[in-house]
Coordinates of C-alpha atoms in Angstrom, one line a residue:
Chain A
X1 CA 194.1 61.2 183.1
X2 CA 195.2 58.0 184.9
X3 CA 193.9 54.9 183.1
X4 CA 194.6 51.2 182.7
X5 CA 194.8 50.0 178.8
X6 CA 195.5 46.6 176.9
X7 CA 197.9 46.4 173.7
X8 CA 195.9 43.6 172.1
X9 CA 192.4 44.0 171.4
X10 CA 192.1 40.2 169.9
X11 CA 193.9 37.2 170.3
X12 CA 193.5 33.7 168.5
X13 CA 195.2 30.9 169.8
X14 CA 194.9 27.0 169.2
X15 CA 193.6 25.1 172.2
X16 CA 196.3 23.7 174.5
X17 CA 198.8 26.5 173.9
X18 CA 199.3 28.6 176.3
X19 CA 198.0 32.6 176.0
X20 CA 199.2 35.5 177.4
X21 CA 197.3 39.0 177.8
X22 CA 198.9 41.8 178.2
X23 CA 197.8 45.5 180.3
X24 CA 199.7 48.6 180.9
X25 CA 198.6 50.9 183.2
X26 CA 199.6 54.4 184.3
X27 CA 199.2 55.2 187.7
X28 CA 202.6 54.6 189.5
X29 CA 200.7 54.9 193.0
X30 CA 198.4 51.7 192.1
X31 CA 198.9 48.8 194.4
X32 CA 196.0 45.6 194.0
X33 CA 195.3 44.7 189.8
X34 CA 192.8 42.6 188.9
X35 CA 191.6 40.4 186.2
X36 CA 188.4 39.3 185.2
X37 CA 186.8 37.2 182.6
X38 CA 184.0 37.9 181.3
X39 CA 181.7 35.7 179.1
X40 CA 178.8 36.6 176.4
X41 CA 175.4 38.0 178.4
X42 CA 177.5 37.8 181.5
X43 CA 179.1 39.8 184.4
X44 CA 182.9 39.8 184.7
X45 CA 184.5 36.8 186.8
X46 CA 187.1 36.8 189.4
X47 CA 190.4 35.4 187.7
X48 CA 193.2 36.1 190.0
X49 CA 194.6 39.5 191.6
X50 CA 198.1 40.7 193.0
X51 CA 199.3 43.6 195.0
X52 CA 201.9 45.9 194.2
X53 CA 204.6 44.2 196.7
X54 CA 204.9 40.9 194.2
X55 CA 206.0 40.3 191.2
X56 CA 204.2 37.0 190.2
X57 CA 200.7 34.9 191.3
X58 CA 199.8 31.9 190.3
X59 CA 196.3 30.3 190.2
X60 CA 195.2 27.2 188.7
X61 CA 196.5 27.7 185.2
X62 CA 196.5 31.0 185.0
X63 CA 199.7 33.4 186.2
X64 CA 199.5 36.8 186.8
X65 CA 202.9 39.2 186.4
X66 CA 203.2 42.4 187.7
X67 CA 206.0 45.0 186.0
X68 CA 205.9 48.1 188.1
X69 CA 209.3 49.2 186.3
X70 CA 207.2 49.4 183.0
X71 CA 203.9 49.8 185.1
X72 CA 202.7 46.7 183.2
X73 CA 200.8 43.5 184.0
X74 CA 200.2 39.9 182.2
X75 CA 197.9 37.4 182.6
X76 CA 199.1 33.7 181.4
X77 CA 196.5 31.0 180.7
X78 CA 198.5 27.4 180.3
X79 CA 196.9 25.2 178.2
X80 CA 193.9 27.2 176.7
X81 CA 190.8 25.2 176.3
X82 CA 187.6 26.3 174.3
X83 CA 185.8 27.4 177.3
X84 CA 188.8 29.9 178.2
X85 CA 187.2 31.8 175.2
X86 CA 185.9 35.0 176.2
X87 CA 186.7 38.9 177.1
X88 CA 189.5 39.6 179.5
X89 CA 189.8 42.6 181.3
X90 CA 192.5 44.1 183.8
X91 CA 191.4 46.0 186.6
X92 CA 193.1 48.8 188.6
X93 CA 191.8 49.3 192.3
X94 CA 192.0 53.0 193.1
X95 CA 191.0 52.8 196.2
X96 CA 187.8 51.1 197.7
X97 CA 187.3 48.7 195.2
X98 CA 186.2 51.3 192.9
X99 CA 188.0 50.0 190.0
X100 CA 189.3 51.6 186.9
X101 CA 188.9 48.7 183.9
X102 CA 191.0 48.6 180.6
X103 CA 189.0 47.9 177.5
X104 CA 189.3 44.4 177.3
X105 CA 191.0 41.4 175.3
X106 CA 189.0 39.1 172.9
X107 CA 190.8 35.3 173.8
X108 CA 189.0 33.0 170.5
X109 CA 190.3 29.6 171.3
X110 CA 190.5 27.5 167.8
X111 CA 190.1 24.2 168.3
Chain B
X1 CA 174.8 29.6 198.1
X2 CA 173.5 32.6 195.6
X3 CA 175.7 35.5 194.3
X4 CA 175.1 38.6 193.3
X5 CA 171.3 38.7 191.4
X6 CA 170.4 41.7 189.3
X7 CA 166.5 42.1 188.1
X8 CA 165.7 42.6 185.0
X9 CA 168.0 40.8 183.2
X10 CA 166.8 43.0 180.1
X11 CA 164.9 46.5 180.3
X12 CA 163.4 48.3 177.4
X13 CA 162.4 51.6 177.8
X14 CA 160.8 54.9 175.6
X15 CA 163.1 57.7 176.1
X16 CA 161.1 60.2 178.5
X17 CA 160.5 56.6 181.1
X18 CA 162.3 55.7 183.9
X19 CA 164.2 53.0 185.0
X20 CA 164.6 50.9 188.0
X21 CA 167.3 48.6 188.5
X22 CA 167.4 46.0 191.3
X23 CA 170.9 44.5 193.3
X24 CA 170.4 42.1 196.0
X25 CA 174.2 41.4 197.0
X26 CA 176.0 38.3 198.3
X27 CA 174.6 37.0 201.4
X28 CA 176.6 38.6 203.9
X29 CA 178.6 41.1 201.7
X30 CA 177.2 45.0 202.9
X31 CA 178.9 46.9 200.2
X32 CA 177.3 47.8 197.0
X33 CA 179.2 49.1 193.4
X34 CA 177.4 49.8 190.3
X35 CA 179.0 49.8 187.2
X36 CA 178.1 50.8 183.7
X37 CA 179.2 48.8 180.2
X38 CA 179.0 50.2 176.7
X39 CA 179.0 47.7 174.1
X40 CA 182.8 46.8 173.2
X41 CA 184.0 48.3 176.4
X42 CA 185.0 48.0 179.8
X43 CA 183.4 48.7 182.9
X44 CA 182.7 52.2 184.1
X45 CA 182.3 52.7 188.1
X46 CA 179.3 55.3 188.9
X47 CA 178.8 54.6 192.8
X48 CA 179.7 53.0 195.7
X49 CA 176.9 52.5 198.7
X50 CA 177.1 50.7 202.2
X51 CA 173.7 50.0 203.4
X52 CA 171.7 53.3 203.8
X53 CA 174.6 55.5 202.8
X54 CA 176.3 56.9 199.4
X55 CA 180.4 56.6 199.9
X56 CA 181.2 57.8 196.6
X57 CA 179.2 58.6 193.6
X58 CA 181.9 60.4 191.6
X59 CA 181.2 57.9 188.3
X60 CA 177.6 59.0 187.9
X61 CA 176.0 61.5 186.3
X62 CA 174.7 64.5 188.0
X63 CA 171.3 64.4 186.6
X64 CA 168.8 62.2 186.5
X65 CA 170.8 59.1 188.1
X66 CA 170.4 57.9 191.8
X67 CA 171.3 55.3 193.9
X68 CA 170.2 53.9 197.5
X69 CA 170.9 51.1 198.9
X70 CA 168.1 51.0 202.1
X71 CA 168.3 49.2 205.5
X72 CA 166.1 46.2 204.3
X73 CA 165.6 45.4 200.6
X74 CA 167.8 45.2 197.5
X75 CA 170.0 48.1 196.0
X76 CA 168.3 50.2 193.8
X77 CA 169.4 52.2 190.6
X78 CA 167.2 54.7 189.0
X79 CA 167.2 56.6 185.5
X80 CA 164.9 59.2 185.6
X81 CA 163.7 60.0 181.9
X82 CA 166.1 57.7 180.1
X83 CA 167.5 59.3 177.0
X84 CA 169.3 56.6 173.7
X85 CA 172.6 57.3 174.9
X86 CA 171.6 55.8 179.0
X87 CA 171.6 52.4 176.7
X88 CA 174.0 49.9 178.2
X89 CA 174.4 47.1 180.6
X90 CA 174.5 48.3 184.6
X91 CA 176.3 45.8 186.4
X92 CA 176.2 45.3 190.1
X93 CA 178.7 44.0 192.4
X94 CA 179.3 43.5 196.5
X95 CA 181.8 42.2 198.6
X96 CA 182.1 41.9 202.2
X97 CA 184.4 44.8 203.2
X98 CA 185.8 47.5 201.2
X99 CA 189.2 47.7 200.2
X100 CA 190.6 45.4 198.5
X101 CA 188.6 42.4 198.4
X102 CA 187.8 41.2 195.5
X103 CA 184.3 42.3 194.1
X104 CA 181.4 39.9 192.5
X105 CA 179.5 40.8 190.1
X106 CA 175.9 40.2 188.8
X107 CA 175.1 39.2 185.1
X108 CA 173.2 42.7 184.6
X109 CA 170.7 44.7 183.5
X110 CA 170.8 45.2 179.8
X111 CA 168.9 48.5 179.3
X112 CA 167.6 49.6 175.7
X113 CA 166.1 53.0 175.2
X114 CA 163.7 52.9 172.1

């Protein structure tokens, strides 16, 4: 069936470089993607979303890229610091903000 | 300025019991999601309510699971006679509109059936 899937389940990185997360996902006919971070005992966060008729969005320090070629989606965090630690998840929206969620990165920020 | 609060933070329950889980939304925000986590896993939609109606329930099991979300009062998630495998964290989320808005999500329920 359709579903939305990362290729790394953990990434280590040393604070201040930058990180990148990666999602593929299958349904060509998705057009809004999500990220979220979520953190130990607590409910997914808003990171930044795009819609299907960009290519790139840019927050504060984090970048989101959008592949629809490859169906395939990145989330850049410049600069990682310690508190960037935590489980990111890409999120498809189906329709009605019922979302469809990969399984989630592990980001461990060594300091 | 509150967002979205979920009550209890942690449920225990002997299978047979049932649970209640609680959803007040954001102030202002009139749609209501649920979602279920396993441990090590991402998020699993079960239903999606406006206040006093059910717009899609497609993620939730037939039996024993319901939702409402009434005219007054908080949303409401119950698991009649919880069974082991109903353990997990329910998360809530609202947002003002549906479509795509960007939804905001509680810090759960973590439910453990003994």
């Amino acid at each position: 069936g359709e579903s939305v899937g990362l290729h790394l389940p953990t990434l280590s990185v040393q604070e201040g470089d930058n990180s990148i997360i990666n999602c593929a996902y299958s349904n060509s006919a998705s057009d809004y993607f999500i990220w979220y971070k979520q953190e130990s005992g607590k409910g997914p966060q808003f990171i930044i979303d795009i819609r299907s008729n960009m290519d790139k969005r840019q927050g504060q320090r984090v970048t989101v890229l959008l592949n629809k070629t490859v169906k395939h989606l990145s989330l850049q965090i410049a600069a990682t610091q310690p508190g960037d630690s935590a489980v990111y998840f890409c999120a498809e929206n189906r329709a009605g903000n019922m979302l469809t969620f990969g399984g989630g990165t592990r980001l461990m920020v060594k300091p | 300025n509150a967002g979205v609060m979920q009550n209890p933070r942690h449920l225990v329950r002997r299978r047979g019991q049932e649970a209640r889980l609680r959803c007040s939304p954001m102030k202002g925000h009139s749609h209501v999601y649920w979602y279920r986590q396993l441990p090590e896993e991402g998020l699993k939609f079960m239903v999606y309510l406006q206040k006093e109606n059910i717009i899609d329930e497609s993620g939730m099991p037939k039996e024993r699971f319901s939702a409402e979300f009434p005219k007054e009062g908080p949303s409401i998630l119950r698991i009649q006679q919880v069974v082991r495998g109903d353990s997990a964290a329910y998360f809530c989320a609202s947002s003002p509109r549906g479509g795509d808005s960007p939804l905001h999500f509680g810090n759960g329920t973590r439910l453990t059936v003994t």
